[in-house]
PDB file of C-alpha atoms in Angstrom:
ATOM      1  CA  MET A 286      12.662  -6.875  43.969  1.00  0.00           C
ATOM      2  CA  ILE A 287      14.506  -8.832  41.583  1.00  0.00           C
ATOM      3  CA  ARG A 288      11.519 -10.734  40.674  1.00  0.00           C
ATOM      4  CA  LYS A 289       9.648  -7.568  39.975  1.00  0.00           C
ATOM      5  CA  LEU A 290      12.445  -6.412  37.541  1.00  0.00           C
ATOM      6  CA  LEU A 291      12.523  -9.616  35.632  1.00  0.00           C
ATOM      7  CA  PHE A 292       8.848  -9.515  35.361  1.00  0.00           C
ATOM      8  CA  ILE A 293       8.921  -6.080  34.003  1.00  0.00           C
ATOM      9  CA  LEU A 294      11.779  -6.930  31.613  1.00  0.00           C
ATOM     10  CA  LEU A 295      10.150 -10.210  30.372  1.00  0.00           C
ATOM     11  CA  LEU A 296       6.631  -8.643  29.801  1.00  0.00           C
ATOM     12  CA  PRO A 297       7.434  -7.461  26.269  1.00  0.00           C
ATOM     13  CA  ALA A 298       8.675 -10.946  25.270  1.00  0.00           C
ATOM     14  CA  ALA A 299       5.481 -12.332  26.121  1.00  0.00           C
ATOM     15  CA  PHE A 300       3.848  -9.763  23.721  1.00  0.00           C
ATOM     16  CA  LEU A 301       6.430 -10.666  21.067  1.00  0.00           C
ATOM     17  CA  SER A 302       5.515 -14.254  21.188  1.00  0.00           C
ATOM     18  CA  MET A 303       1.776 -13.260  20.773  1.00  0.00           C
ATOM     19  CA  THR A 304       2.403 -11.344  17.725  1.00  0.00           C
ATOM     20  CA  ALA A 305       4.912 -13.599  16.147  1.00  0.00           C
ATOM     21  CA  HIS A 306       2.363 -16.283  15.248  1.00  0.00           C
ATOM     22  CA  CYS A 307       1.771 -16.383  11.540  1.00  0.00           C
ATOM     23  CA  ALA A 308      -1.275 -16.912   9.544  1.00  0.00           C
ATOM     24  CA  VAL A 309       0.872 -19.276   7.411  1.00  0.00           C
ATOM     25  CA  ASP A 310      -0.697 -22.704   6.211  1.00  0.00           C
ATOM     26  CA  ALA A 311       1.725 -25.564   6.086  1.00  0.00           C
ATOM     27  CA  TYR A 312       3.798 -25.347   2.888  1.00  0.00           C
ATOM     28  CA  THR A 313       6.142 -28.089   2.238  1.00  0.00           C
ATOM     29  CA  PHE A 314       9.548 -27.614   0.395  1.00  0.00           C
ATOM     30  CA  ASP A 315      11.874 -30.061  -1.162  1.00  0.00           C
ATOM     31  CA  ASP A 316      14.815 -27.846  -0.347  1.00  0.00           C
ATOM     32  CA  PRO A 317      15.752 -25.651   2.850  1.00  0.00           C
ATOM     33  CA  ALA A 318      17.064 -22.893   0.610  1.00  0.00           C
ATOM     34  CA  LYS A 319      13.631 -22.473  -0.963  1.00  0.00           C
ATOM     35  CA  GLU A 320      12.136 -22.673   2.276  1.00  0.00           C
ATOM     36  CA  ALA A 321      14.137 -19.898   3.728  1.00  0.00           C
ATOM     37  CA  GLN A 322      13.502 -17.648   0.598  1.00  0.00           C
ATOM     38  CA  PHE A 323       9.771 -18.174   0.940  1.00  0.00           C
ATOM     39  CA  ASN A 324       9.662 -17.349   4.609  1.00  0.00           C
ATOM     40  CA  GLN A 325      11.738 -14.115   4.030  1.00  0.00           C
ATOM     41  CA  LEU A 326       9.681 -13.000   0.991  1.00  0.00           C
ATOM     42  CA  ILE A 327       6.288 -13.347   2.736  1.00  0.00           C
ATOM     43  CA  LYS A 328       7.773 -11.243   5.494  1.00  0.00           C
ATOM     44  CA  GLU A 329       8.845  -8.498   2.880  1.00  0.00           C
ATOM     45  CA  LEU A 330       5.749  -8.351   0.795  1.00  0.00           C
ATOM     46  CA  ARG A 331       2.943  -6.079   2.035  1.00  0.00           C
ATOM     47  CA  CYS A 332      -0.649  -6.962   1.772  1.00  0.00           C
ATOM     48  CA  PRO A 333      -2.401  -4.496  -0.459  1.00  0.00           C
ATOM     49  CA  LYS A 334      -5.618  -5.124   1.192  1.00  0.00           C
ATOM     50  CA  CYS A 335      -4.755  -4.481   4.913  1.00  0.00           C
ATOM     51  CA  GLN A 336      -1.781  -2.285   3.999  1.00  0.00           C
ATOM     52  CA  ASN A 337      -0.030  -2.403   7.333  1.00  0.00           C
ATOM     53  CA  GLN A 338       0.663  -6.259   7.405  1.00  0.00           C
ATOM     54  CA  ASP A 339       3.134  -8.325   5.599  1.00  0.00           C
ATOM     55  CA  ILE A 340       1.422 -11.149   3.628  1.00  0.00           C
ATOM     56  CA  ALA A 341       2.741 -13.779   6.263  1.00  0.00           C
ATOM     57  CA  ASP A 342       0.781 -12.079   8.908  1.00  0.00           C
ATOM     58  CA  SER A 343      -2.452 -11.305   7.250  1.00  0.00           C
ATOM     59  CA  ASP A 344      -5.718 -13.342   7.073  1.00  0.00           C
ATOM     60  CA  ALA A 345      -7.082 -11.456   4.096  1.00  0.00           C
ATOM     61  CA  GLU A 346      -8.112 -13.714   1.259  1.00  0.00           C
ATOM     62  CA  LEU A 347      -5.716 -11.829  -1.132  1.00  0.00           C
ATOM     63  CA  ALA A 348      -2.837 -12.444   1.286  1.00  0.00           C
ATOM     64  CA  LYS A 349      -3.643 -16.164   0.994  1.00  0.00           C
ATOM     65  CA  ASP A 350      -3.494 -15.871  -2.798  1.00  0.00           C
ATOM     66  CA  LEU A 351      -0.224 -14.156  -2.698  1.00  0.00           C
ATOM     67  CA  ARG A 352       1.376 -16.561  -0.250  1.00  0.00           C
ATOM     68  CA  GLU A 353       0.266 -19.321  -2.662  1.00  0.00           C
ATOM     69  CA  LYS A 354       1.678 -17.474  -5.607  1.00  0.00           C
ATOM     70  CA  VAL A 355       5.074 -16.808  -3.838  1.00  0.00           C
ATOM     71  CA  TYR A 356       5.093 -20.594  -2.815  1.00  0.00           C
ATOM     72  CA  GLU A 357       4.397 -21.780  -6.519  1.00  0.00           C
ATOM     73  CA  MET A 358       7.007 -19.568  -7.786  1.00  0.00           C
ATOM     74  CA  THR A 359       9.633 -20.497  -5.228  1.00  0.00           C
ATOM     75  CA  GLN A 360       8.938 -24.275  -5.850  1.00  0.00           C
ATOM     76  CA  ALA A 361       9.278 -23.574  -9.534  1.00  0.00           C
ATOM     77  CA  GLY A 362      12.869 -22.423  -8.797  1.00  0.00           C
ATOM     78  CA  LYS A 363      12.145 -18.542  -9.335  1.00  0.00           C
ATOM     79  CA  SER A 364      14.885 -16.348  -7.712  1.00  0.00           C
ATOM     80  CA  ARG A 365      13.845 -13.715  -5.049  1.00  0.00           C
ATOM     81  CA  GLN A 366      14.341 -10.820  -7.476  1.00  0.00           C
ATOM     82  CA  GLU A 367      12.000 -12.604 -10.022  1.00  0.00           C
ATOM     83  CA  ILE A 368       9.173 -13.070  -7.491  1.00  0.00           C
ATOM     84  CA  ILE A 369       9.391  -9.374  -6.333  1.00  0.00           C
ATOM     85  CA  ARG A 370       9.427  -8.183  -9.809  1.00  0.00           C
ATOM     86  CA  TYR A 371       6.515 -10.189 -10.651  1.00  0.00           C
ATOM     87  CA  MET A 372       4.546  -8.762  -7.638  1.00  0.00           C
ATOM     88  CA  LYS A 373       5.559  -5.223  -8.329  1.00  0.00           C
ATOM     89  CA  ALA A 374       4.547  -5.472 -12.043  1.00  0.00           C
ATOM     90  CA  ARG A 375       0.984  -6.111 -10.547  1.00  0.00           C
ATOM     91  CA  TYR A 376       0.733  -4.081  -7.459  1.00  0.00           C
ATOM     92  CA  GLY A 377       3.463  -1.497  -7.921  1.00  0.00           C
ATOM     93  CA  ASP A 378       6.225  -0.655  -5.455  1.00  0.00           C
ATOM     94  CA  PHE A 379       3.693  -0.541  -2.693  1.00  0.00           C
ATOM     95  CA  ILE A 380       3.772  -4.310  -2.033  1.00  0.00           C
ATOM     96  CA  HIS A 381       7.505  -4.357  -1.221  1.00  0.00           C
ATOM     97  CA  TYR A 382       8.621  -3.044   2.178  1.00  0.00           C
ATOM     98  CA  GLN A 383      11.759  -1.915   0.861  1.00  0.00           C
ATOM     99  CA  PRO A 384      11.159   1.271  -1.378  1.00  0.00           C
ATOM    100  CA  PRO A 385      13.461   1.546  -4.479  1.00  0.00           C
ATOM    101  CA  VAL A 386      15.937   4.518  -4.563  1.00  0.00           C
ATOM    102  CA  ARG A 387      14.340   6.889  -6.938  1.00  0.00           C
ATOM    103  CA  MET A 388      13.993  10.717  -7.190  1.00  0.00           C
ATOM    104  CA  ASP A 389      10.699  10.619  -5.571  1.00  0.00           C
ATOM    105  CA  THR A 390      11.682   8.495  -2.701  1.00  0.00           C
ATOM    106  CA  ILE A 391      15.362   9.607  -2.199  1.00  0.00           C
ATOM    107  CA  ILE A 392      14.024  11.608   0.912  1.00  0.00           C
ATOM    108  CA  LEU A 393      13.085   8.420   2.631  1.00  0.00           C
ATOM    109  CA  TRP A 394      16.604   7.128   2.238  1.00  0.00           C
ATOM    110  CA  LEU A 395      18.311  10.504   3.113  1.00  0.00           C
ATOM    111  CA  ALA A 396      16.184  11.844   5.807  1.00  0.00           C
ATOM    112  CA  PRO A 397      17.640   9.780   8.758  1.00  0.00           C
ATOM    113  CA  VAL A 398      21.385  10.545   7.517  1.00  0.00           C
ATOM    114  CA  MET A 399      20.242  14.301   7.066  1.00  0.00           C
ATOM    115  CA  VAL A 400      18.862  14.481  10.754  1.00  0.00           C
ATOM    116  CA  LEU A 401      22.106  12.772  12.057  1.00  0.00           C
ATOM    117  CA  VAL A 402      24.499  15.140  10.189  1.00  0.00           C
ATOM    118  CA  GLY A 403      22.239  18.293  10.996  1.00  0.00           C
ATOM    119  CA  GLY A 404      22.419  17.170  14.719  1.00  0.00           C
ATOM    120  CA  LEU A 405      26.312  16.670  14.628  1.00  0.00           C
ATOM    121  CA  ILE A 406      26.652  20.011  12.861  1.00  0.00           C
ATOM    122  CA  PHE A 407      24.513  21.650  15.597  1.00  0.00           C
ATOM    123  CA  ILE A 408      26.461  20.062  18.366  1.00  0.00           C
ATOM    124  CA  PHE A 409      29.825  20.858  16.703  1.00  0.00           C
ATOM    125  CA  VAL A 410      28.871  24.469  16.130  1.00  0.00           C
ATOM    126  CA  ARG A 411      27.727  24.743  19.762  1.00  0.00           C
ATOM    127  CA  ALA A 412      30.881  23.209  21.087  1.00  0.00           C
ATOM    128  CA  SER A 413      33.218  25.445  19.139  1.00  0.00           C
ATOM    129  CA  ARG A 414      31.661  28.768  20.238  1.00  0.00           C
ATOM    130  CA  ASP A 415      34.121  31.000  22.125  1.00  0.00           C
ATOM    131  CA  PRO A 416      34.081  29.936  25.801  1.00  0.00           C
ATOM    132  CA  ALA A 417      32.850  32.389  28.359  1.00  0.00           C
ATOM    133  CA  VAL A 418      34.995  35.345  28.939  1.00  0.00           C
ATOM    134  CA  ALA A 419      37.423  35.151  31.453  1.00  0.00           C
ATOM    135  CA  LEU A 420      36.860  37.003  34.783  1.00  0.00           C
ATOM    136  CA  SER A 421      38.673  40.206  35.555  1.00  0.00           C
ATOM    137  CA  GLU A 422      40.853  40.399  38.641  1.00  0.00           C
ATOM    138  CA  GLU A 423      38.330  42.574  40.332  1.00  0.00           C
ATOM    139  CA  GLU A 424      35.513  39.970  39.586  1.00  0.00           C
ATOM    140  CA  LYS A 425      37.719  36.920  40.792  1.00  0.00           C
ATOM    141  CA  LYS A 426      38.235  38.692  44.229  1.00  0.00           C
ATOM    142  CA  ARG A 427      34.535  39.587  44.426  1.00  0.00           C
ATOM    143  CA  LEU A 428      33.694  35.886  43.613  1.00  0.00           C
ATOM    144  CA  ARG A 429      36.094  34.388  46.268  1.00  0.00           C
ATOM    145  CA  ARG A 430      34.706  36.711  48.818  1.00  0.00           C
ATOM    146  CA  LEU A 431      31.169  35.450  47.918  1.00  0.00           C
ATOM    147  CA  LEU A 432      32.045  31.987  48.141  1.00  0.00           C
ATOM    148  CA  ASP A 433      33.987  32.424  51.464  1.00  0.00           C
ATOM    149  CA  GLU A 434      31.075  34.093  53.138  1.00  0.00           C
ATOM    150  CA  LYS A 435      29.822  31.983  55.793  1.00  0.00           C
ATOM    151  CA  GLU A 436      26.131  31.401  56.063  1.00  0.00           C
ATOM    152  CA  PRO A 437      24.537  33.941  58.371  1.00  0.00           C
ATOM    153  CA  ARG A 438      23.416  32.514  61.481  1.00  0.00           C
ATOM    154  CA  PRO A 439      19.697  32.491  62.139  1.00  0.00           C
TER     155      PRO A 439
ATOM    156  CA  MET B 218      23.442  41.103  13.442  1.00  0.00           C
ATOM    157  CA  LYS B 219      20.540  39.752  11.285  1.00  0.00           C
ATOM    158  CA  LYS B 220      18.651  36.874  12.861  1.00  0.00           C
ATOM    159  CA  TRP B 221      16.852  35.674   9.745  1.00  0.00           C
ATOM    160  CA  TRP B 222      18.281  32.192  10.047  1.00  0.00           C
ATOM    161  CA  LEU B 223      16.098  31.794  13.117  1.00  0.00           C
ATOM    162  CA  LEU B 224      13.325  31.407  10.830  1.00  0.00           C
ATOM    163  CA  VAL B 225      14.760  28.360   8.886  1.00  0.00           C
ATOM    164  CA  PRO B 226      13.311  25.845  11.377  1.00  0.00           C
ATOM    165  CA  LEU B 227       9.923  27.525  11.037  1.00  0.00           C
ATOM    166  CA  ALA B 228      10.165  27.420   7.259  1.00  0.00           C
ATOM    167  CA  LEU B 229      11.081  23.708   7.378  1.00  0.00           C
ATOM    168  CA  PHE B 230       8.423  22.821   9.848  1.00  0.00           C
ATOM    169  CA  LEU B 231       5.784  24.705   7.641  1.00  0.00           C
ATOM    170  CA  ALA B 232       6.903  22.743   4.319  1.00  0.00           C
ATOM    171  CA  LEU B 233       6.897  19.464   6.362  1.00  0.00           C
ATOM    172  CA  ALA B 234       3.410  20.276   7.913  1.00  0.00           C
ATOM    173  CA  SER B 235       1.983  21.204   4.495  1.00  0.00           C
ATOM    174  CA  PHE B 236       3.356  17.919   2.958  1.00  0.00           C
ATOM    175  CA  LEU B 237       1.878  15.833   5.814  1.00  0.00           C
ATOM    176  CA  LEU B 238      -1.458  17.740   5.754  1.00  0.00           C
ATOM    177  CA  ARG B 239      -1.930  16.623   2.005  1.00  0.00           C
ATOM    178  CA  GLY B 240      -1.188  13.045   3.149  1.00  0.00           C
ATOM    179  CA  LEU B 241      -3.950  13.454   5.866  1.00  0.00           C
ATOM    180  CA  PHE B 242      -6.517  14.066   3.296  1.00  0.00           C
ATOM    181  CA  SER B 243      -5.383  11.246   0.660  1.00  0.00           C
ATOM    182  CA  ASP B 244      -7.198   8.119   0.758  1.00  0.00           C
ATOM    183  CA  PRO B 245      -4.614   5.368   1.565  1.00  0.00           C
ATOM    184  CA  ARG B 246      -6.880   2.708   0.285  1.00  0.00           C
ATOM    185  CA  THR B 247      -6.728   3.789  -3.451  1.00  0.00           C
ATOM    186  CA  LEU B 248      -3.266   2.388  -4.806  1.00  0.00           C
ATOM    187  CA  ASP B 249      -2.085   3.652  -8.038  1.00  0.00           C
ATOM    188  CA  SER B 250      -2.468   1.054 -10.768  1.00  0.00           C
ATOM    189  CA  VAL B 251       0.685   0.077 -12.381  1.00  0.00           C
ATOM    190  CA  LEU B 252      -1.161  -1.352 -15.322  1.00  0.00           C
ATOM    191  CA  VAL B 253      -2.360   1.937 -16.707  1.00  0.00           C
ATOM    192  CA  GLY B 254      -1.135   2.426 -20.097  1.00  0.00           C
ATOM    193  CA  LYS B 255      -0.273  -1.312 -20.454  1.00  0.00           C
ATOM    194  CA  PRO B 256      -2.266  -3.897 -22.147  1.00  0.00           C
ATOM    195  CA  VAL B 257      -4.565  -6.321 -20.336  1.00  0.00           C
ATOM    196  CA  PRO B 258      -2.370  -9.220 -19.193  1.00  0.00           C
ATOM    197  CA  ALA B 259      -2.961 -12.521 -21.337  1.00  0.00           C
ATOM    198  CA  PHE B 260      -5.663 -14.722 -19.854  1.00  0.00           C
ATOM    199  CA  THR B 261      -7.858 -17.755 -20.754  1.00  0.00           C
ATOM    200  CA  MET B 262     -11.101 -17.654 -18.918  1.00  0.00           C
ATOM    201  CA  VAL B 263     -14.383 -19.470 -18.971  1.00  0.00           C
ATOM    202  CA  ASP B 264     -17.779 -17.931 -19.088  1.00  0.00           C
ATOM    203  CA  LEU B 265     -19.736 -17.797 -16.069  1.00  0.00           C
ATOM    204  CA  PHE B 266     -22.903 -19.323 -17.492  1.00  0.00           C
ATOM    205  CA  GLU B 267     -21.192 -21.620 -20.129  1.00  0.00           C
ATOM    206  CA  PRO B 268     -18.193 -23.464 -18.469  1.00  0.00           C
ATOM    207  CA  ALA B 269     -17.190 -24.875 -21.877  1.00  0.00           C
ATOM    208  CA  LYS B 270     -16.875 -21.291 -23.417  1.00  0.00           C
ATOM    209  CA  HIS B 271     -13.294 -19.755 -23.149  1.00  0.00           C
ATOM    210  CA  TYR B 272     -12.212 -16.279 -23.699  1.00  0.00           C
ATOM    211  CA  ASP B 273      -8.817 -14.535 -23.984  1.00  0.00           C
ATOM    212  CA  ALA B 274      -7.678 -10.975 -24.054  1.00  0.00           C
ATOM    213  CA  ALA B 275      -9.001 -10.464 -27.431  1.00  0.00           C
ATOM    214  CA  LEU B 276     -12.419 -10.098 -25.794  1.00  0.00           C
ATOM    215  CA  LEU B 277     -11.245  -6.751 -24.342  1.00  0.00           C
ATOM    216  CA  ALA B 278      -9.665  -5.415 -27.596  1.00  0.00           C
ATOM    217  CA  ASP B 279     -12.506  -5.480 -30.273  1.00  0.00           C
ATOM    218  CA  GLY B 280     -12.115  -1.800 -31.225  1.00  0.00           C
ATOM    219  CA  LYS B 281     -14.484  -0.246 -28.834  1.00  0.00           C
ATOM    220  CA  PRO B 282     -13.671   1.052 -25.290  1.00  0.00           C
ATOM    221  CA  VAL B 283     -15.079  -1.302 -22.630  1.00  0.00           C
ATOM    222  CA  LEU B 284     -15.462  -1.284 -18.802  1.00  0.00           C
ATOM    223  CA  LEU B 285     -14.185  -4.415 -16.940  1.00  0.00           C
ATOM    224  CA  ASN B 286     -15.981  -4.573 -13.712  1.00  0.00           C
ATOM    225  CA  VAL B 287     -14.620  -6.942 -10.925  1.00  0.00           C
ATOM    226  CA  TRP B 288     -17.317  -8.020  -8.507  1.00  0.00           C
ATOM    227  CA  ALA B 289     -18.592 -10.798  -6.277  1.00  0.00           C
ATOM    228  CA  THR B 290     -21.676 -11.763  -4.382  1.00  0.00           C
ATOM    229  CA  TRP B 291     -19.837 -11.407  -0.866  1.00  0.00           C
ATOM    230  CA  CYS B 292     -19.136  -7.802  -1.669  1.00  0.00           C
ATOM    231  CA  PRO B 293     -21.744  -5.370  -0.315  1.00  0.00           C
ATOM    232  CA  THR B 294     -20.467  -2.361  -2.374  1.00  0.00           C
ATOM    233  CA  CYS B 295     -21.085  -4.359  -5.620  1.00  0.00           C
ATOM    234  CA  TYR B 296     -24.687  -4.854  -4.511  1.00  0.00           C
ATOM    235  CA  ALA B 297     -24.837  -0.996  -4.096  1.00  0.00           C
ATOM    236  CA  GLU B 298     -23.319  -0.100  -7.609  1.00  0.00           C
ATOM    237  CA  HIS B 299     -25.285  -2.914  -9.517  1.00  0.00           C
ATOM    238  CA  GLN B 300     -28.311  -0.897 -10.535  1.00  0.00           C
ATOM    239  CA  TYR B 301     -26.266   1.765 -11.741  1.00  0.00           C
ATOM    240  CA  LEU B 302     -24.234  -0.612 -13.877  1.00  0.00           C
ATOM    241  CA  ASN B 303     -27.647  -1.807 -15.324  1.00  0.00           C
ATOM    242  CA  SER B 304     -28.451   1.787 -16.213  1.00  0.00           C
ATOM    243  CA  LEU B 305     -25.169   2.237 -18.089  1.00  0.00           C
ATOM    244  CA  ALA B 306     -25.608  -1.040 -19.905  1.00  0.00           C
ATOM    245  CA  ARG B 307     -29.031   0.271 -21.055  1.00  0.00           C
ATOM    246  CA  GLU B 308     -27.353   3.596 -22.353  1.00  0.00           C
ATOM    247  CA  GLY B 309     -25.189   1.271 -24.426  1.00  0.00           C
ATOM    248  CA  VAL B 310     -21.992   1.171 -22.347  1.00  0.00           C
ATOM    249  CA  ARG B 311     -20.214  -2.169 -22.976  1.00  0.00           C
ATOM    250  CA  ILE B 312     -19.270  -3.781 -19.573  1.00  0.00           C
ATOM    251  CA  VAL B 313     -17.439  -6.998 -19.091  1.00  0.00           C
ATOM    252  CA  GLY B 314     -17.806  -8.644 -15.623  1.00  0.00           C
ATOM    253  CA  LEU B 315     -15.114 -10.441 -13.819  1.00  0.00           C
ATOM    254  CA  ASN B 316     -16.726 -12.639 -11.124  1.00  0.00           C
ATOM    255  CA  TYR B 317     -13.893 -12.742  -8.598  1.00  0.00           C
ATOM    256  CA  LYS B 318     -13.247 -15.414  -5.958  1.00  0.00           C
ATOM    257  CA  ASP B 319     -16.903 -16.294  -5.859  1.00  0.00           C
ATOM    258  CA  GLU B 320     -19.094 -19.350  -6.574  1.00  0.00           C
ATOM    259  CA  ARG B 321     -20.841 -20.012  -9.737  1.00  0.00           C
ATOM    260  CA  ASP B 322     -24.351 -20.748  -8.458  1.00  0.00           C
ATOM    261  CA  LYS B 323     -24.399 -17.711  -6.281  1.00  0.00           C
ATOM    262  CA  ALA B 324     -23.151 -15.524  -9.044  1.00  0.00           C
ATOM    263  CA  MET B 325     -25.649 -16.734 -11.585  1.00  0.00           C
ATOM    264  CA  ALA B 326     -28.561 -16.346  -9.039  1.00  0.00           C
ATOM    265  CA  TRP B 327     -27.426 -12.830  -8.426  1.00  0.00           C
ATOM    266  CA  LEU B 328     -27.388 -11.879 -11.981  1.00  0.00           C
ATOM    267  CA  SER B 329     -30.661 -13.407 -12.416  1.00  0.00           C
ATOM    268  CA  LYS B 330     -32.222 -11.596  -9.658  1.00  0.00           C
ATOM    269  CA  LEU B 331     -30.643  -8.188  -9.908  1.00  0.00           C
ATOM    270  CA  GLY B 332     -30.403  -8.042 -13.767  1.00  0.00           C
ATOM    271  CA  ASN B 333     -27.267  -8.505 -15.732  1.00  0.00           C
ATOM    272  CA  PRO B 334     -25.357  -5.554 -17.119  1.00  0.00           C
ATOM    273  CA  TYR B 335     -22.661  -7.495 -18.508  1.00  0.00           C
ATOM    274  CA  ALA B 336     -21.909  -8.365 -22.217  1.00  0.00           C
ATOM    275  CA  VAL B 337     -19.748 -11.224 -20.852  1.00  0.00           C
ATOM    276  CA  THR B 338     -19.030 -12.489 -17.364  1.00  0.00           C
ATOM    277  CA  LEU B 339     -15.622 -14.024 -16.841  1.00  0.00           C
ATOM    278  CA  PHE B 340     -15.469 -16.634 -13.902  1.00  0.00           C
ATOM    279  CA  ASP B 341     -12.381 -16.324 -11.958  1.00  0.00           C
ATOM    280  CA  PRO B 342     -13.059 -18.335  -8.753  1.00  0.00           C
ATOM    281  CA  ASP B 343      -9.367 -18.625  -7.645  1.00  0.00           C
ATOM    282  CA  GLY B 344      -8.713 -14.987  -8.285  1.00  0.00           C
ATOM    283  CA  MET B 345      -5.679 -15.620 -10.528  1.00  0.00           C
ATOM    284  CA  LEU B 346      -6.780 -13.021 -13.291  1.00  0.00           C
ATOM    285  CA  GLY B 347      -7.490 -10.724 -10.428  1.00  0.00           C
ATOM    286  CA  LEU B 348      -3.951 -11.171  -9.301  1.00  0.00           C
ATOM    287  CA  ASP B 349      -2.571 -10.430 -12.798  1.00  0.00           C
ATOM    288  CA  LEU B 350      -4.691  -7.313 -12.796  1.00  0.00           C
ATOM    289  CA  GLY B 351      -3.457  -6.227  -9.396  1.00  0.00           C
ATOM    290  CA  VAL B 352      -6.944  -6.359  -7.881  1.00  0.00           C
ATOM    291  CA  TYR B 353      -6.965  -6.279  -4.204  1.00  0.00           C
ATOM    292  CA  GLY B 354     -10.621  -5.973  -3.559  1.00  0.00           C
ATOM    293  CA  ALA B 355     -14.128  -5.588  -5.112  1.00  0.00           C
ATOM    294  CA  PRO B 356     -15.441  -3.751  -6.804  1.00  0.00           C
ATOM    295  CA  GLU B 357     -12.870  -2.386  -9.016  1.00  0.00           C
ATOM    296  CA  THR B 358     -13.548  -1.107 -12.584  1.00  0.00           C
ATOM    297  CA  PHE B 359     -11.027  -0.823 -15.368  1.00  0.00           C
ATOM    298  CA  LEU B 360     -11.482   1.269 -18.529  1.00  0.00           C
ATOM    299  CA  ILE B 361     -10.079  -0.409 -21.543  1.00  0.00           C
ATOM    300  CA  ASP B 362      -9.516   1.171 -24.950  1.00  0.00           C
ATOM    301  CA  GLY B 363     -10.415  -0.683 -28.246  1.00  0.00           C
ATOM    302  CA  GLN B 364      -6.922  -1.930 -28.464  1.00  0.00           C
ATOM    303  CA  GLY B 365      -6.944  -3.644 -25.158  1.00  0.00           C
ATOM    304  CA  ILE B 366      -4.836  -1.003 -23.275  1.00  0.00           C
ATOM    305  CA  ILE B 367      -5.940  -0.252 -19.603  1.00  0.00           C
ATOM    306  CA  ARG B 368      -6.556   3.472 -19.654  1.00  0.00           C
ATOM    307  CA  TYR B 369      -8.036   3.970 -16.141  1.00  0.00           C
ATOM    308  CA  ARG B 370      -8.793   1.976 -12.996  1.00  0.00           C
ATOM    309  CA  HIS B 371     -11.320   2.821 -10.420  1.00  0.00           C
ATOM    310  CA  VAL B 372     -11.363   1.450  -6.911  1.00  0.00           C
ATOM    311  CA  GLY B 373     -14.780   1.261  -5.357  1.00  0.00           C
ATOM    312  CA  ASP B 374     -18.201   1.578  -6.666  1.00  0.00           C
ATOM    313  CA  VAL B 375     -19.082   3.203  -9.917  1.00  0.00           C
ATOM    314  CA  ASN B 376     -21.972   5.725  -9.175  1.00  0.00           C
ATOM    315  CA  GLU B 377     -23.504   8.711 -11.035  1.00  0.00           C
ATOM    316  CA  ARG B 378     -20.866  11.143  -9.667  1.00  0.00           C
ATOM    317  CA  VAL B 379     -17.836   8.786 -10.607  1.00  0.00           C
ATOM    318  CA  TRP B 380     -19.147   8.149 -14.025  1.00  0.00           C
ATOM    319  CA  ASN B 381     -20.137  11.512 -14.894  1.00  0.00           C
ATOM    320  CA  GLU B 382     -16.946  13.224 -13.488  1.00  0.00           C
ATOM    321  CA  THR B 383     -14.209  10.671 -14.108  1.00  0.00           C
ATOM    322  CA  LEU B 384     -15.157   7.762 -16.338  1.00  0.00           C
ATOM    323  CA  LYS B 385     -17.480   9.217 -18.934  1.00  0.00           C
ATOM    324  CA  PRO B 386     -15.303  11.860 -20.331  1.00  0.00           C
ATOM    325  CA  LEU B 387     -12.445   9.184 -20.684  1.00  0.00           C
ATOM    326  CA  TYR B 388     -14.903   6.754 -22.134  1.00  0.00           C
ATOM    327  CA  ASN B 389     -16.136   9.353 -24.552  1.00  0.00           C
ATOM    328  CA  GLY B 390     -12.559  10.166 -25.453  1.00  0.00           C
ATOM    329  CA  LEU B 391     -11.836   6.855 -26.499  1.00  0.00           C
ATOM    330  CA  LYS B 392     -14.783   6.228 -28.781  1.00  0.00           C
ATOM    331  CA  PRO B 393     -13.698   5.656 -32.527  1.00  0.00           C
TER     332      PRO B 393
END
């Protein structure tokens, strides 16, 4: 039983380890901070060719080029923001998985909050409704009678 | 008591549904180009046929509108559009080719076999000019005005319909 449960719980982990492998070629860095920046950026930049993968995961030729570019720029000491700006200047906001807060994207940022607030308001309004009307004496008596009634014998 | 507010969820749903329905029919593969309205990025590129010959962005700013066509021999759609480009060139449309992430020999053989619609073909084996142009596949075609400003970008093949409906009016509008 316990074994079964463990198996079921660990099943997703097996899939995770399958998808976590990257298409990344071996890049060497002279500085762990740069390596960390590179690894973070390639998971944040989206491949314009395959559209639903980051450039770390994608095997597209273009993704390789973009990884190469991020590597070069990182090695040259460019900051995270500089690299993101460089990519956006060429491929637009599409390339970054964090959309900027602008008038036409504001809904993306506000929607979850609005759903949450809306839900809370709904619950609150529901809860603050008048409680059910109290029973009259007559009704209470009748209810008690009904509850006290023995089940009829077959 | 008026129950009009019961219609609010329905109205919200309809608004959302119409918005999402629009998205259903839009092509996710065509990304907006951020470069429209901007000059062609600076570059130095070699000629496909003459490795010693260099060009820079001035090539695409000589006072007349020009098409910059990104192509490669590994791209089946490029093969499909090639004959149409030939006929455009015959009509006097100036086209500059950008051979993108390809091999020189293959590209030269392709042009000698299928005809060469390009006034000049730039050779970009590592795709770095392509990257500066925001290219994410082939074929892509940029319409550039006489001052070297990118006016339009078309992703996919240029065929009669695309030319007549979209590119031609813009191209003619740019003529001096």
